[in-house]
mmCIF file of C-alpha atoms in Angstrom:
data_model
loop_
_atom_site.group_PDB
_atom_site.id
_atom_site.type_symbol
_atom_site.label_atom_id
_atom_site.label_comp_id
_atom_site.label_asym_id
_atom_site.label_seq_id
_atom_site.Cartn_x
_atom_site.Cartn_y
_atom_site.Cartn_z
ATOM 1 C CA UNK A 23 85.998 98.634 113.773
ATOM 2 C CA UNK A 24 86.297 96.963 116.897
ATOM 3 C CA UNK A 25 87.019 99.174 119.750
ATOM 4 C CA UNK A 26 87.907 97.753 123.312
ATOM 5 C CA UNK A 27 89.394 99.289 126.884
ATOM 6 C CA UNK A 28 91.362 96.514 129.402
ATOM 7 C CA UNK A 29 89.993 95.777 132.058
ATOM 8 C CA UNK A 30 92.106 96.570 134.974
ATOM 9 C CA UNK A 31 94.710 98.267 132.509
ATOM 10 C CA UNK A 32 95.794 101.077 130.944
ATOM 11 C CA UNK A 33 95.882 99.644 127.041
ATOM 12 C CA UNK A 34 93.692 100.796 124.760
ATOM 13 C CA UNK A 35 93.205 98.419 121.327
ATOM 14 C CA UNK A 36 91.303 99.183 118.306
ATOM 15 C CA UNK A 37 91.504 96.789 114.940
ATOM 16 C CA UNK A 38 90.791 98.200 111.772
ATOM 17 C CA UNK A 39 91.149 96.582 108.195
ATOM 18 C CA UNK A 40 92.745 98.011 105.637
ATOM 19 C CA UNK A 41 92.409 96.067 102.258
ATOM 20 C CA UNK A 42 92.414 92.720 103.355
ATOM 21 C CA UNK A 43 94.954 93.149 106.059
ATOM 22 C CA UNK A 44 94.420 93.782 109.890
ATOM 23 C CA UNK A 45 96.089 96.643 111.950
ATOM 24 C CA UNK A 46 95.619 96.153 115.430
ATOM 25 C CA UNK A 47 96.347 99.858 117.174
ATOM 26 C CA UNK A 48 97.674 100.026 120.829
ATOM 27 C CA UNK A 49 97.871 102.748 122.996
ATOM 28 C CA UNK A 50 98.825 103.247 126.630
ATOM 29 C CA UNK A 51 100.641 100.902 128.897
ATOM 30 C CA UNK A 52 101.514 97.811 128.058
ATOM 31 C CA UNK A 53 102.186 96.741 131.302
ATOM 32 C CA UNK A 54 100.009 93.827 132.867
ATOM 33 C CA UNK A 55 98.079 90.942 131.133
ATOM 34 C CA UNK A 56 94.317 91.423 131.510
ATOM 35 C CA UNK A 57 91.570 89.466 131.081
ATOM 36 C CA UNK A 58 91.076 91.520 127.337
ATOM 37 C CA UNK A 59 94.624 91.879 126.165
ATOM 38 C CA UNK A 60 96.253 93.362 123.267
ATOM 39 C CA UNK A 61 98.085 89.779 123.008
ATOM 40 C CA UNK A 62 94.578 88.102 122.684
ATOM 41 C CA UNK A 63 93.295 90.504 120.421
ATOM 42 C CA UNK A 64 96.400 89.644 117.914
ATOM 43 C CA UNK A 65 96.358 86.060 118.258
ATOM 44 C CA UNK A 66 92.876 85.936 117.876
ATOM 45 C CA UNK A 67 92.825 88.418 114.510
ATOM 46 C CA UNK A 68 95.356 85.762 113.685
ATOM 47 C CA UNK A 69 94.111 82.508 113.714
ATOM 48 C CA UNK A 70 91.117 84.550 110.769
ATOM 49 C CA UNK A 71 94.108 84.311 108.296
ATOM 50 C CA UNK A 72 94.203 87.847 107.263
ATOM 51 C CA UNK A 73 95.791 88.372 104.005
ATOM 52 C CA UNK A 74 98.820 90.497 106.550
ATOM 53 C CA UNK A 75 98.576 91.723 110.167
ATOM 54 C CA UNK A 76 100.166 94.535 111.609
ATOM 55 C CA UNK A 77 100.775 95.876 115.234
ATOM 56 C CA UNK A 78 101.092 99.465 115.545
ATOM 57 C CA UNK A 79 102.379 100.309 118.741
ATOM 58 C CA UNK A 80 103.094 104.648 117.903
ATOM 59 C CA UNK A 81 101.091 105.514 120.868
ATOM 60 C CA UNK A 82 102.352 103.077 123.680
ATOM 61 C CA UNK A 83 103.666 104.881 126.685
ATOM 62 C CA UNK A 84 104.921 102.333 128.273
ATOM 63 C CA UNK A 85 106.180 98.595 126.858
ATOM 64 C CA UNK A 86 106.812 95.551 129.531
ATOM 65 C CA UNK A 87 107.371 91.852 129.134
ATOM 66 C CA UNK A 88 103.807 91.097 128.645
ATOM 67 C CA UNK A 89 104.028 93.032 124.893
ATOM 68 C CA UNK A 90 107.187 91.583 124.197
ATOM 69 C CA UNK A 91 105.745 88.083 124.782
ATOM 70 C CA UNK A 92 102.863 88.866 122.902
ATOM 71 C CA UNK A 93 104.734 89.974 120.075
ATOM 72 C CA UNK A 94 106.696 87.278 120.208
ATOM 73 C CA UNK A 95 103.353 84.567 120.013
ATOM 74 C CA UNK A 96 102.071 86.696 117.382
ATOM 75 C CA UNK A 97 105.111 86.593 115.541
ATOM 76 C CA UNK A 98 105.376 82.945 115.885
ATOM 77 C CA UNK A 99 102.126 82.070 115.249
ATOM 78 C CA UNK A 100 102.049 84.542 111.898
ATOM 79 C CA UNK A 101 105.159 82.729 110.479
ATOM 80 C CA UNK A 102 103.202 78.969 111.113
ATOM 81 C CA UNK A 103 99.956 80.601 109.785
ATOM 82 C CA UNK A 104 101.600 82.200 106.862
ATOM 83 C CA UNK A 105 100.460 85.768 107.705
ATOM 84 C CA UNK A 106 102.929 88.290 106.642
ATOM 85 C CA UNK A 107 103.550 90.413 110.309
ATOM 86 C CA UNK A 108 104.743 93.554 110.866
ATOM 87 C CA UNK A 109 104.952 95.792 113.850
ATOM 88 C CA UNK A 110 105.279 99.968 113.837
ATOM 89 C CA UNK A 111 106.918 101.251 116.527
ATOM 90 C CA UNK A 112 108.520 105.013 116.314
ATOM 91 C CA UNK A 113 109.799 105.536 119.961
ATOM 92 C CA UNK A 114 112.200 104.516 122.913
ATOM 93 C CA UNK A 115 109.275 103.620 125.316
ATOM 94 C CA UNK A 116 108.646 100.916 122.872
ATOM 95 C CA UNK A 117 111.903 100.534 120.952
ATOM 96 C CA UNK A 118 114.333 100.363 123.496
ATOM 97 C CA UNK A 119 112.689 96.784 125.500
ATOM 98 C CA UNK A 120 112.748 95.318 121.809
ATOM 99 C CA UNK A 121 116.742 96.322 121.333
ATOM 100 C CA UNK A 122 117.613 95.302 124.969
ATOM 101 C CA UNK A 123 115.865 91.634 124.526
ATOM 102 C CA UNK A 124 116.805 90.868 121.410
ATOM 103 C CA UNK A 125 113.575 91.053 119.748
ATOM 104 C CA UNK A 126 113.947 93.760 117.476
ATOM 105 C CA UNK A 127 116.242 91.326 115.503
ATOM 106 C CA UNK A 128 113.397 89.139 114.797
ATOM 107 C CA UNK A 129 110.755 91.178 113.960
ATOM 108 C CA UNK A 130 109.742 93.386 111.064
ATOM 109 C CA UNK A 131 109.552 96.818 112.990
ATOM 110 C CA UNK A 132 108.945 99.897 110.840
ATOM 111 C CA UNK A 133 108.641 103.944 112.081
ATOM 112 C CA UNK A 134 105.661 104.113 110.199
ATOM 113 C CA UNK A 135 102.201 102.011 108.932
ATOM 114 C CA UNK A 136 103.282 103.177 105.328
ATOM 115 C CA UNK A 137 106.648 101.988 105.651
ATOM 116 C CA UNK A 138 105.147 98.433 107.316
ATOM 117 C CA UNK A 139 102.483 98.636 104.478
ATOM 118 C CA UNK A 140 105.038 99.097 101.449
ATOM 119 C CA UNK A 141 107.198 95.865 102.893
ATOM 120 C CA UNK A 142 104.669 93.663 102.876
ATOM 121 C CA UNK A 143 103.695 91.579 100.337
ATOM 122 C CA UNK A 144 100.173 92.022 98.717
ATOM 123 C CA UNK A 145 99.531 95.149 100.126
ATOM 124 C CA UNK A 146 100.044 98.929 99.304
ATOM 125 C CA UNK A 147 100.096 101.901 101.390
ATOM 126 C CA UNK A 148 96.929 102.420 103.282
#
């Protein structure tokens, strides 16, 4: 398990694997774009080719552009890769930026890891 704070930031990410596939786990604010972000950490579990990767963003506080972007990249870079994506999210804080952009509409965004987990191909509830 890899296990990292931002610098200058209030983000916390951990990555764990779950059968082949990677959930990267963000808590905090999601607010600025440090030197060791949550959007590196993503892109980077990325370009490994994980059989699926999925962003669980339950315990964000707070979501700003930065996230959005990153989930954006990641999303991008998944579909060019091949790598089934998916994000959790289960809350306004993070919900409501994804509605107001746009984003939600082209993203896989479930309540819940299981619910992520059971969509995706290849994979079964964790």
């Amino acid at each position: 398990m890899d296990d990292r704070l931002d610098r200058g930031g209030q983000a916390r990410v951990e990555t764990t694997e779950v059968r082949g596939a990677v959930v990267v786990t963000v808590t905090g604010d999601v607010d600025m774009a440090p030197a060791c972000s949550p959007r590196e950490e993503v892109l980077d579990r990325l370009d490994h080719r994980p059989s699926a990767l999925v962003v669980d963003l339950t315990g964000v506080t707070f979501f700003g552009s930065p996230g959005i972007s990153a989930l954006v990249a990641a999303s991008r870079r998944a579909e060019r890769l091949g790598v089934p994506f998916a994000v959790v999210a289960d809350h306004r804080a993070v919900l409501r930026p994804l509605h107001v952009t746009g984003v939600a509409e082209t993203l896989d965004v479930y309540a819940t890891r299981a619910a992520a987990f059971a969509a995706l191909p290849s994979t079964s509830s964790p």
